[in-house]
PDB file of C-alpha atoms in Angstrom:
ATOM      1  CA  MET F  86     200.764  11.781 252.681  1.00 44.00           C
ATOM      2  CA  GLY F  87     198.900  14.437 250.846  1.00 45.00           C
ATOM      3  CA  ASN F  88     196.514  16.762 252.465  1.00 50.00           C
ATOM      4  CA  THR F  89     193.194  15.381 253.328  1.00 75.00           C
ATOM      5  CA  TYR F  90     191.509  18.546 254.065  1.00 89.00           C
ATOM      6  CA  LYS F  91     191.466  21.986 252.527  1.00 93.00           C
ATOM      7  CA  ARG F  92     189.400  23.987 255.025  1.00 96.00           C
ATOM      8  CA  VAL F  93     189.069  23.168 258.669  1.00 97.00           C
ATOM      9  CA  LEU F  94     187.886  24.393 261.951  1.00 98.00           C
ATOM     10  CA  LEU F  95     189.848  23.859 265.049  1.00 98.00           C
ATOM     11  CA  LYS F  96     188.148  24.085 268.561  1.00 97.00           C
ATOM     12  CA  LEU F  97     190.550  25.068 271.329  1.00 95.00           C
ATOM     13  CA  SER F  98     189.445  24.738 274.975  1.00 91.00           C
ATOM     14  CA  GLY F  99     190.430  27.471 277.289  1.00 92.00           C
ATOM     15  CA  GLU F 100     191.942  25.011 279.449  1.00 89.00           C
ATOM     16  CA  ALA F 101     194.330  24.014 276.514  1.00 86.00           C
ATOM     17  CA  LEU F 102     195.920  27.444 276.957  1.00 91.00           C
ATOM     18  CA  MET F 103     196.696  26.828 280.727  1.00 91.00           C
ATOM     19  CA  GLY F 104     199.409  24.331 280.140  1.00 86.00           C
ATOM     20  CA  ASP F 105     200.515  23.109 283.592  1.00 87.00           C
ATOM     21  CA  LEU F 106     199.245  26.226 285.329  1.00 90.00           C
ATOM     22  CA  ALA F 107     196.085  26.047 287.451  1.00 89.00           C
ATOM     23  CA  TYR F 108     194.539  29.202 286.004  1.00 92.00           C
ATOM     24  CA  GLY F 109     195.085  31.680 283.344  1.00 95.00           C
ATOM     25  CA  ILE F 110     197.290  31.568 280.219  1.00 96.00           C
ATOM     26  CA  ASP F 111     200.695  29.847 279.828  1.00 95.00           C
ATOM     27  CA  PRO F 112     202.676  31.908 277.253  1.00 95.00           C
ATOM     28  CA  ALA F 113     204.890  28.853 276.409  1.00 94.00           C
ATOM     29  CA  MET F 114     201.772  26.821 275.608  1.00 93.00           C
ATOM     30  CA  VAL F 115     200.277  29.513 273.479  1.00 96.00           C
ATOM     31  CA  ASP F 116     203.546  29.898 271.607  1.00 96.00           C
ATOM     32  CA  GLY F 117     203.723  26.134 270.911  1.00 95.00           C
ATOM     33  CA  ILE F 118     200.147  26.057 269.606  1.00 95.00           C
ATOM     34  CA  ALA F 119     200.852  29.027 267.399  1.00 97.00           C
ATOM     35  CA  GLN F 120     203.830  27.314 265.871  1.00 96.00           C
ATOM     36  CA  GLU F 121     201.893  24.158 265.169  1.00 95.00           C
ATOM     37  CA  ILE F 122     199.188  26.228 263.392  1.00 96.00           C
ATOM     38  CA  SER F 123     201.876  28.003 261.552  1.00 97.00           C
ATOM     39  CA  ASP F 124     203.191  24.652 260.262  1.00 94.00           C
ATOM     40  CA  VAL F 125     199.701  23.663 259.090  1.00 93.00           C
ATOM     41  CA  MET F 126     199.323  26.908 257.292  1.00 94.00           C
ATOM     42  CA  GLN F 127     202.461  26.341 255.381  1.00 92.00           C
ATOM     43  CA  GLN F 128     200.882  23.335 253.803  1.00 91.00           C
ATOM     44  CA  GLY F 129     198.186  25.610 252.130  1.00 92.00           C
ATOM     45  CA  ILE F 130     195.297  24.511 254.414  1.00 94.00           C
ATOM     46  CA  GLU F 131     192.692  27.177 255.403  1.00 97.00           C
ATOM     47  CA  MET F 132     192.109  27.195 259.264  1.00 98.00           C
ATOM     48  CA  ALA F 133     189.493  28.884 261.395  1.00 98.00           C
ATOM     49  CA  ILE F 134     189.632  28.655 265.188  1.00 98.00           C
ATOM     50  CA  VAL F 135     187.077  28.897 267.961  1.00 98.00           C
ATOM     51  CA  VAL F 136     188.494  29.400 271.405  1.00 96.00           C
ATOM     52  CA  GLY F 137     186.886  28.705 274.697  1.00 95.00           C
ATOM     53  CA  GLY F 138     187.220  30.579 277.871  1.00 95.00           C
ATOM     54  CA  GLY F 139     187.259  28.019 280.727  1.00 92.00           C
ATOM     55  CA  ASN F 140     190.716  28.965 281.836  1.00 94.00           C
ATOM     56  CA  LEU F 141     189.584  32.361 282.869  1.00 95.00           C
ATOM     57  CA  PHE F 142     185.831  32.132 283.534  1.00 93.00           C
ATOM     58  CA  ARG F 143     183.188  29.480 282.934  1.00 86.00           C
ATOM     59  CA  GLY F 144     179.516  30.772 282.793  1.00 86.00           C
ATOM     60  CA  ILE F 145     178.009  27.549 284.057  1.00 86.00           C
ATOM     61  CA  ARG F 146     180.069  27.604 287.105  1.00 86.00           C
ATOM     62  CA  GLY F 147     179.180  31.210 287.747  1.00 88.00           C
ATOM     63  CA  ALA F 148     175.559  30.372 287.524  1.00 88.00           C
ATOM     64  CA  ALA F 149     176.127  27.470 289.816  1.00 89.00           C
ATOM     65  CA  ALA F 150     177.530  29.917 292.421  1.00 91.00           C
ATOM     66  CA  GLY F 151     174.290  32.025 292.244  1.00 93.00           C
ATOM     67  CA  MET F 152     174.901  34.406 289.345  1.00 93.00           C
ATOM     68  CA  ASP F 153     172.284  35.148 286.651  1.00 96.00           C
ATOM     69  CA  ARG F 154     172.996  32.558 283.998  1.00 95.00           C
ATOM     70  CA  ALA F 155     172.916  34.934 281.201  1.00 96.00           C
ATOM     71  CA  THR F 156     175.104  37.454 282.902  1.00 96.00           C
ATOM     72  CA  ALA F 157     177.561  34.658 283.668  1.00 95.00           C
ATOM     73  CA  ASP F 158     177.709  33.451 280.127  1.00 95.00           C
ATOM     74  CA  TYR F 159     178.244  36.882 278.780  1.00 96.00           C
ATOM     75  CA  ILE F 160     181.292  37.152 281.157  1.00 96.00           C
ATOM     76  CA  GLY F 161     182.524  33.835 279.780  1.00 95.00           C
ATOM     77  CA  MET F 162     182.218  35.174 276.286  1.00 96.00           C
ATOM     78  CA  LEU F 163     184.539  38.087 277.247  1.00 96.00           C
ATOM     79  CA  ALA F 164     186.910  35.454 278.533  1.00 96.00           C
ATOM     80  CA  THR F 165     186.984  33.753 275.047  1.00 97.00           C
ATOM     81  CA  ILE F 166     187.932  37.150 273.388  1.00 97.00           C
ATOM     82  CA  MET F 167     190.751  37.626 275.808  1.00 97.00           C
ATOM     83  CA  ASN F 168     192.155  34.155 274.777  1.00 97.00           C
ATOM     84  CA  ALA F 169     191.429  34.971 271.141  1.00 97.00           C
ATOM     85  CA  MET F 170     193.524  38.133 271.356  1.00 97.00           C
ATOM     86  CA  THR F 171     196.374  36.283 273.056  1.00 97.00           C
ATOM     87  CA  LEU F 172     196.390  33.680 270.287  1.00 97.00           C
ATOM     88  CA  GLN F 173     196.242  36.269 267.595  1.00 98.00           C
ATOM     89  CA  GLU F 174     199.250  38.004 268.933  1.00 98.00           C
ATOM     90  CA  ALA F 175     201.298  34.891 269.216  1.00 98.00           C
ATOM     91  CA  LEU F 176     200.396  33.875 265.616  1.00 98.00           C
ATOM     92  CA  GLU F 177     201.118  37.380 264.279  1.00 98.00           C
ATOM     93  CA  ARG F 178     204.607  37.465 266.202  1.00 98.00           C
ATOM     94  CA  ILE F 179     205.752  34.519 264.077  1.00 98.00           C
ATOM     95  CA  GLY F 180     204.535  35.837 260.826  1.00 97.00           C
ATOM     96  CA  VAL F 181     201.036  34.164 260.382  1.00 98.00           C
ATOM     97  CA  PRO F 182     198.411  36.608 258.925  1.00 97.00           C
ATOM     98  CA  THR F 183     195.419  36.553 261.285  1.00 98.00           C
ATOM     99  CA  ARG F 184     192.033  38.052 261.761  1.00 98.00           C
ATOM    100  CA  MET F 185     189.922  37.980 264.777  1.00 98.00           C
ATOM    101  CA  GLN F 186     186.046  38.301 264.465  1.00 98.00           C
ATOM    102  CA  THR F 187     183.795  38.531 267.539  1.00 98.00           C
ATOM    103  CA  ALA F 188     180.180  37.745 267.910  1.00 97.00           C
ATOM    104  CA  ILE F 189     179.927  40.622 270.362  1.00 95.00           C
ATOM    105  CA  SER F 190     180.722  43.810 268.585  1.00 93.00           C
ATOM    106  CA  MET F 191     184.160  45.232 269.833  1.00 94.00           C
ATOM    107  CA  GLN F 192     185.334  47.343 266.904  1.00 92.00           C
ATOM    108  CA  GLU F 193     188.403  48.752 268.564  1.00 94.00           C
ATOM    109  CA  ILE F 194     190.051  45.253 268.944  1.00 95.00           C
ATOM    110  CA  ALA F 195     188.352  43.019 266.364  1.00 97.00           C
ATOM    111  CA  GLU F 196     185.958  42.742 263.369  1.00 97.00           C
ATOM    112  CA  PRO F 197     182.414  41.783 263.946  1.00 97.00           C
ATOM    113  CA  TYR F 198     181.557  38.394 262.706  1.00 97.00           C
ATOM    114  CA  ILE F 199     180.454  38.428 259.161  1.00 97.00           C
ATOM    115  CA  ARG F 200     180.298  35.126 257.416  1.00 98.00           C
ATOM    116  CA  ARG F 201     181.393  36.276 253.918  1.00 98.00           C
ATOM    117  CA  ARG F 202     184.307  38.272 255.355  1.00 98.00           C
ATOM    118  CA  ALA F 203     185.405  35.327 257.285  1.00 98.00           C
ATOM    119  CA  ILE F 204     185.450  33.046 254.107  1.00 98.00           C
ATOM    120  CA  ARG F 205     187.309  35.768 252.238  1.00 98.00           C
ATOM    121  CA  HIS F 206     189.971  35.840 254.892  1.00 98.00           C
ATOM    122  CA  LEU F 207     190.379  32.091 254.753  1.00 98.00           C
ATOM    123  CA  GLU F 208     190.611  32.262 250.917  1.00 97.00           C
ATOM    124  CA  LYS F 209     193.391  34.754 251.242  1.00 97.00           C
ATOM    125  CA  ASN F 210     195.296  32.253 253.621  1.00 96.00           C
ATOM    126  CA  ARG F 211     194.640  34.093 256.867  1.00 98.00           C
ATOM    127  CA  VAL F 212     193.892  32.430 260.102  1.00 98.00           C
ATOM    128  CA  VAL F 213     190.379  33.501 261.389  1.00 98.00           C
ATOM    129  CA  ILE F 214     189.909  33.245 265.208  1.00 98.00           C
ATOM    130  CA  PHE F 215     186.249  33.478 266.268  1.00 98.00           C
ATOM    131  CA  GLY F 216     185.838  34.930 269.790  1.00 97.00           C
ATOM    132  CA  GLY F 217     182.825  35.768 271.899  1.00 97.00           C
ATOM    133  CA  GLY F 218     181.165  32.414 271.378  1.00 96.00           C
ATOM    134  CA  SER F 219     177.937  32.686 269.411  1.00 97.00           C
ATOM    135  CA  GLY F 220     177.077  35.947 271.013  1.00 97.00           C
ATOM    136  CA  ASN F 221     174.141  34.308 272.889  1.00 96.00           C
ATOM    137  CA  PRO F 222     173.935  33.076 276.436  1.00 96.00           C
ATOM    138  CA  PHE F 223     172.938  29.395 277.120  1.00 95.00           C
ATOM    139  CA  PHE F 224     175.269  28.117 274.241  1.00 95.00           C
ATOM    140  CA  THR F 225     178.532  26.532 274.564  1.00 95.00           C
ATOM    141  CA  THR F 226     181.621  27.188 272.618  1.00 96.00           C
ATOM    142  CA  ASP F 227     181.383  23.655 271.273  1.00 96.00           C
ATOM    143  CA  THR F 228     178.055  24.620 269.863  1.00 97.00           C
ATOM    144  CA  THR F 229     179.704  27.855 268.464  1.00 98.00           C
ATOM    145  CA  ALA F 230     182.417  25.579 266.802  1.00 98.00           C
ATOM    146  CA  ALA F 231     179.805  23.374 265.021  1.00 98.00           C
ATOM    147  CA  LEU F 232     177.896  26.453 263.922  1.00 98.00           C
ATOM    148  CA  ARG F 233     180.806  28.401 262.560  1.00 98.00           C
ATOM    149  CA  ALA F 234     182.122  25.067 260.920  1.00 98.00           C
ATOM    150  CA  ALA F 235     178.787  24.751 259.001  1.00 98.00           C
ATOM    151  CA  GLU F 236     178.728  28.442 258.178  1.00 98.00           C
ATOM    152  CA  ILE F 237     182.204  28.535 256.604  1.00 98.00           C
ATOM    153  CA  ASN F 238     181.824  25.069 254.913  1.00 97.00           C
ATOM    154  CA  ALA F 239     184.529  23.565 256.854  1.00 98.00           C
ATOM    155  CA  GLU F 240     185.320  19.902 255.963  1.00 96.00           C
ATOM    156  CA  VAL F 241     185.969  18.726 259.402  1.00 96.00           C
ATOM    157  CA  LEU F 242     185.797  20.073 263.000  1.00 97.00           C
ATOM    158  CA  PHE F 243     188.914  19.183 265.231  1.00 97.00           C
ATOM    159  CA  LYS F 244     188.440  19.311 268.956  1.00 96.00           C
ATOM    160  CA  ALA F 245     191.767  19.685 270.697  1.00 92.00           C
ATOM    161  CA  THR F 246     191.508  18.397 274.350  1.00 87.00           C
ATOM    162  CA  LYS F 247     193.683  17.072 277.235  1.00 84.00           C
ATOM    163  CA  VAL F 248     192.792  13.354 276.555  1.00 85.00           C
ATOM    164  CA  ASP F 249     193.601  11.054 273.640  1.00 90.00           C
ATOM    165  CA  GLY F 250     190.062  10.985 272.308  1.00 92.00           C
ATOM    166  CA  VAL F 251     186.599   9.837 273.331  1.00 93.00           C
ATOM    167  CA  TYR F 252     186.242   7.112 276.184  1.00 92.00           C
ATOM    168  CA  ASP F 253     183.281   5.193 277.320  1.00 88.00           C
ATOM    169  CA  SER F 254     183.861   6.533 280.680  1.00 86.00           C
ATOM    170  CA  ASP F 255     186.184   9.119 282.345  1.00 83.00           C
ATOM    171  CA  PRO F 256     189.694   7.793 281.941  1.00 84.00           C
ATOM    172  CA  VAL F 257     190.874   9.955 284.954  1.00 80.00           C
ATOM    173  CA  THR F 258     188.609   8.079 287.457  1.00 87.00           C
ATOM    174  CA  ASN F 259     188.556   4.837 285.550  1.00 88.00           C
ATOM    175  CA  PRO F 260     191.811   3.358 284.550  1.00 86.00           C
ATOM    176  CA  ASN F 261     190.026   0.609 282.459  1.00 90.00           C
ATOM    177  CA  ALA F 262     188.037   3.107 280.399  1.00 90.00           C
ATOM    178  CA  LYS F 263     187.816   2.134 276.709  1.00 91.00           C
ATOM    179  CA  LEU F 264     189.148   4.526 274.027  1.00 93.00           C
ATOM    180  CA  TYR F 265     186.998   4.558 271.012  1.00 94.00           C
ATOM    181  CA  ARG F 266     188.744   4.921 267.600  1.00 93.00           C
ATOM    182  CA  SER F 267     185.424   5.763 265.795  1.00 93.00           C
ATOM    183  CA  LEU F 268     181.919   6.498 266.458  1.00 94.00           C
ATOM    184  CA  THR F 269     178.594   7.528 264.900  1.00 94.00           C
ATOM    185  CA  TYR F 270     176.877  10.713 265.798  1.00 95.00           C
ATOM    186  CA  SER F 271     173.807   8.675 266.939  1.00 93.00           C
ATOM    187  CA  HIS F 272     175.981   6.470 269.282  1.00 92.00           C
ATOM    188  CA  VAL F 273     177.462   9.666 270.844  1.00 93.00           C
ATOM    189  CA  LEU F 274     174.015  11.106 271.500  1.00 93.00           C
ATOM    190  CA  ALA F 275     172.414   7.817 272.539  1.00 92.00           C
ATOM    191  CA  GLU F 276     175.198   7.124 275.155  1.00 90.00           C
ATOM    192  CA  ASP F 277     175.647  10.650 276.200  1.00 89.00           C
ATOM    193  CA  LEU F 278     179.368  10.446 275.556  1.00 90.00           C
ATOM    194  CA  LYS F 279     181.109  13.646 276.582  1.00 82.00           C
ATOM    195  CA  VAL F 280     182.621  14.599 273.230  1.00 86.00           C
ATOM    196  CA  MET F 281     180.643  17.918 272.859  1.00 91.00           C
ATOM    197  CA  ASP F 282     177.182  19.006 274.035  1.00 91.00           C
ATOM    198  CA  GLY F 283     174.270  17.552 272.285  1.00 93.00           C
ATOM    199  CA  THR F 284     173.429  20.631 270.274  1.00 95.00           C
ATOM    200  CA  ALA F 285     176.895  20.669 268.907  1.00 96.00           C
ATOM    201  CA  ILE F 286     176.735  16.918 267.900  1.00 96.00           C
ATOM    202  CA  ALA F 287     173.341  17.415 266.206  1.00 95.00           C
ATOM    203  CA  LEU F 288     174.567  20.511 264.107  1.00 96.00           C
ATOM    204  CA  CYS F 289     177.507  18.408 262.932  1.00 96.00           C
ATOM    205  CA  LYS F 290     175.185  15.489 262.204  1.00 96.00           C
ATOM    206  CA  ASP F 291     172.632  17.627 260.415  1.00 96.00           C
ATOM    207  CA  ASN F 292     175.486  19.256 258.272  1.00 96.00           C
ATOM    208  CA  ASN F 293     177.521  15.932 257.850  1.00 95.00           C
ATOM    209  CA  ILE F 294     180.623  17.539 259.438  1.00 96.00           C
ATOM    210  CA  PRO F 295     183.045  14.923 260.980  1.00 96.00           C
ATOM    211  CA  ILE F 296     184.537  15.613 264.337  1.00 96.00           C
ATOM    212  CA  MET F 297     187.969  14.489 265.194  1.00 95.00           C
ATOM    213  CA  VAL F 298     189.053  14.516 268.995  1.00 95.00           C
ATOM    214  CA  PHE F 299     192.593  14.303 269.774  1.00 94.00           C
ATOM    215  CA  ASN F 300     195.163  15.284 272.470  1.00 92.00           C
ATOM    216  CA  LEU F 301     196.657  18.707 272.167  1.00 90.00           C
ATOM    217  CA  SER F 302     199.414  18.159 274.637  1.00 86.00           C
ATOM    218  CA  VAL F 303     201.225  15.737 272.160  1.00 90.00           C
ATOM    219  CA  SER F 304     203.605  17.881 270.153  1.00 89.00           C
ATOM    220  CA  GLY F 305     202.676  17.800 266.443  1.00 92.00           C
ATOM    221  CA  ASN F 306     199.132  16.569 266.787  1.00 93.00           C
ATOM    222  CA  ILE F 307     197.419  19.475 265.233  1.00 93.00           C
ATOM    223  CA  ARG F 308     199.453  18.977 262.039  1.00 91.00           C
ATOM    224  CA  ARG F 309     199.002  15.067 262.183  1.00 92.00           C
ATOM    225  CA  ALA F 310     195.225  15.539 262.437  1.00 92.00           C
ATOM    226  CA  VAL F 311     194.999  18.033 259.604  1.00 89.00           C
ATOM    227  CA  MET F 312     197.154  15.900 257.328  1.00 87.00           C
ATOM    228  CA  GLY F 313     194.855  13.022 257.826  1.00 85.00           C
ATOM    229  CA  GLU F 314     196.750  10.740 260.098  1.00 88.00           C
ATOM    230  CA  SER F 315     194.574   8.459 262.349  1.00 85.00           C
ATOM    231  CA  ILE F 316     194.811   9.864 265.747  1.00 91.00           C
ATOM    232  CA  GLY F 317     192.249  10.248 268.438  1.00 93.00           C
ATOM    233  CA  THR F 318     188.603   9.608 267.805  1.00 95.00           C
ATOM    234  CA  ILE F 319     186.722  10.199 264.523  1.00 94.00           C
ATOM    235  CA  VAL F 320     182.889  10.883 264.927  1.00 95.00           C
ATOM    236  CA  GLY F 321     180.823  10.737 261.682  1.00 92.00           C
ATOM    237  CA  GLU F 322     177.760   9.536 259.974  1.00 85.00           C
ATOM    238  CA  SER F 323     179.031   6.250 258.524  1.00 74.00           C
ATOM    239  CA  CYS F 324     181.910   5.479 261.025  1.00 72.00           C
ATOM    240  CA  GLU F 325     182.033   2.051 262.455  1.00 65.00           C
ATOM    241  CA  ILE F 326     181.906   1.786 266.332  1.00 68.00           C
ATOM    242  CA  ARG F 327     185.203   0.483 267.465  1.00 67.00           C
TER     243      ARG F 327
END
């Protein structure tokens, strides 16, 4: 099978880096993700990554516990930067050229986010990791992923999760939940399906960026998704609902 995509954006949740741990970062899990990304890069595919921070700190939970929402969200952004640094180190340890850019200026450890520089890194076959969310409170890293995908002209946004795709209800609590293979943006928004937040879906819809949701815990799924195999759920403008 030939490459389906040339430039992609991968959204990794912070929870994906926990592995089987209850909190924090599982080095073995990070190393496994790094190896899969390396396999993709060897196919000549340009990849950017947005990392969440929920394994370390989630702003909305801090706000629910009484913290100022903006302050809590900024702490969550710092958590994403810690995860981004961890992934960068794992990639570089196996020889994958990597650049990290942050929406919050941290010149000692990363470049500031500059769109043209990010695109140039991709053209030079470097993985670009975006940390710090969008740099603004009240926005999720899902929205950041959609925003960065649009800015760098990514052909598709991959969301790697702990489930096989998008269901009509929570598969953890409902064993009869239906797995969708394809959906339209409008259906996701109308039914409030928990793919990504509404702002992220709307951004992808406005810029015609398809979203593929798949299970990260299945070994090799990142490569399968990028190479165009039919796994998980695809969300797009002209997708049939099935």
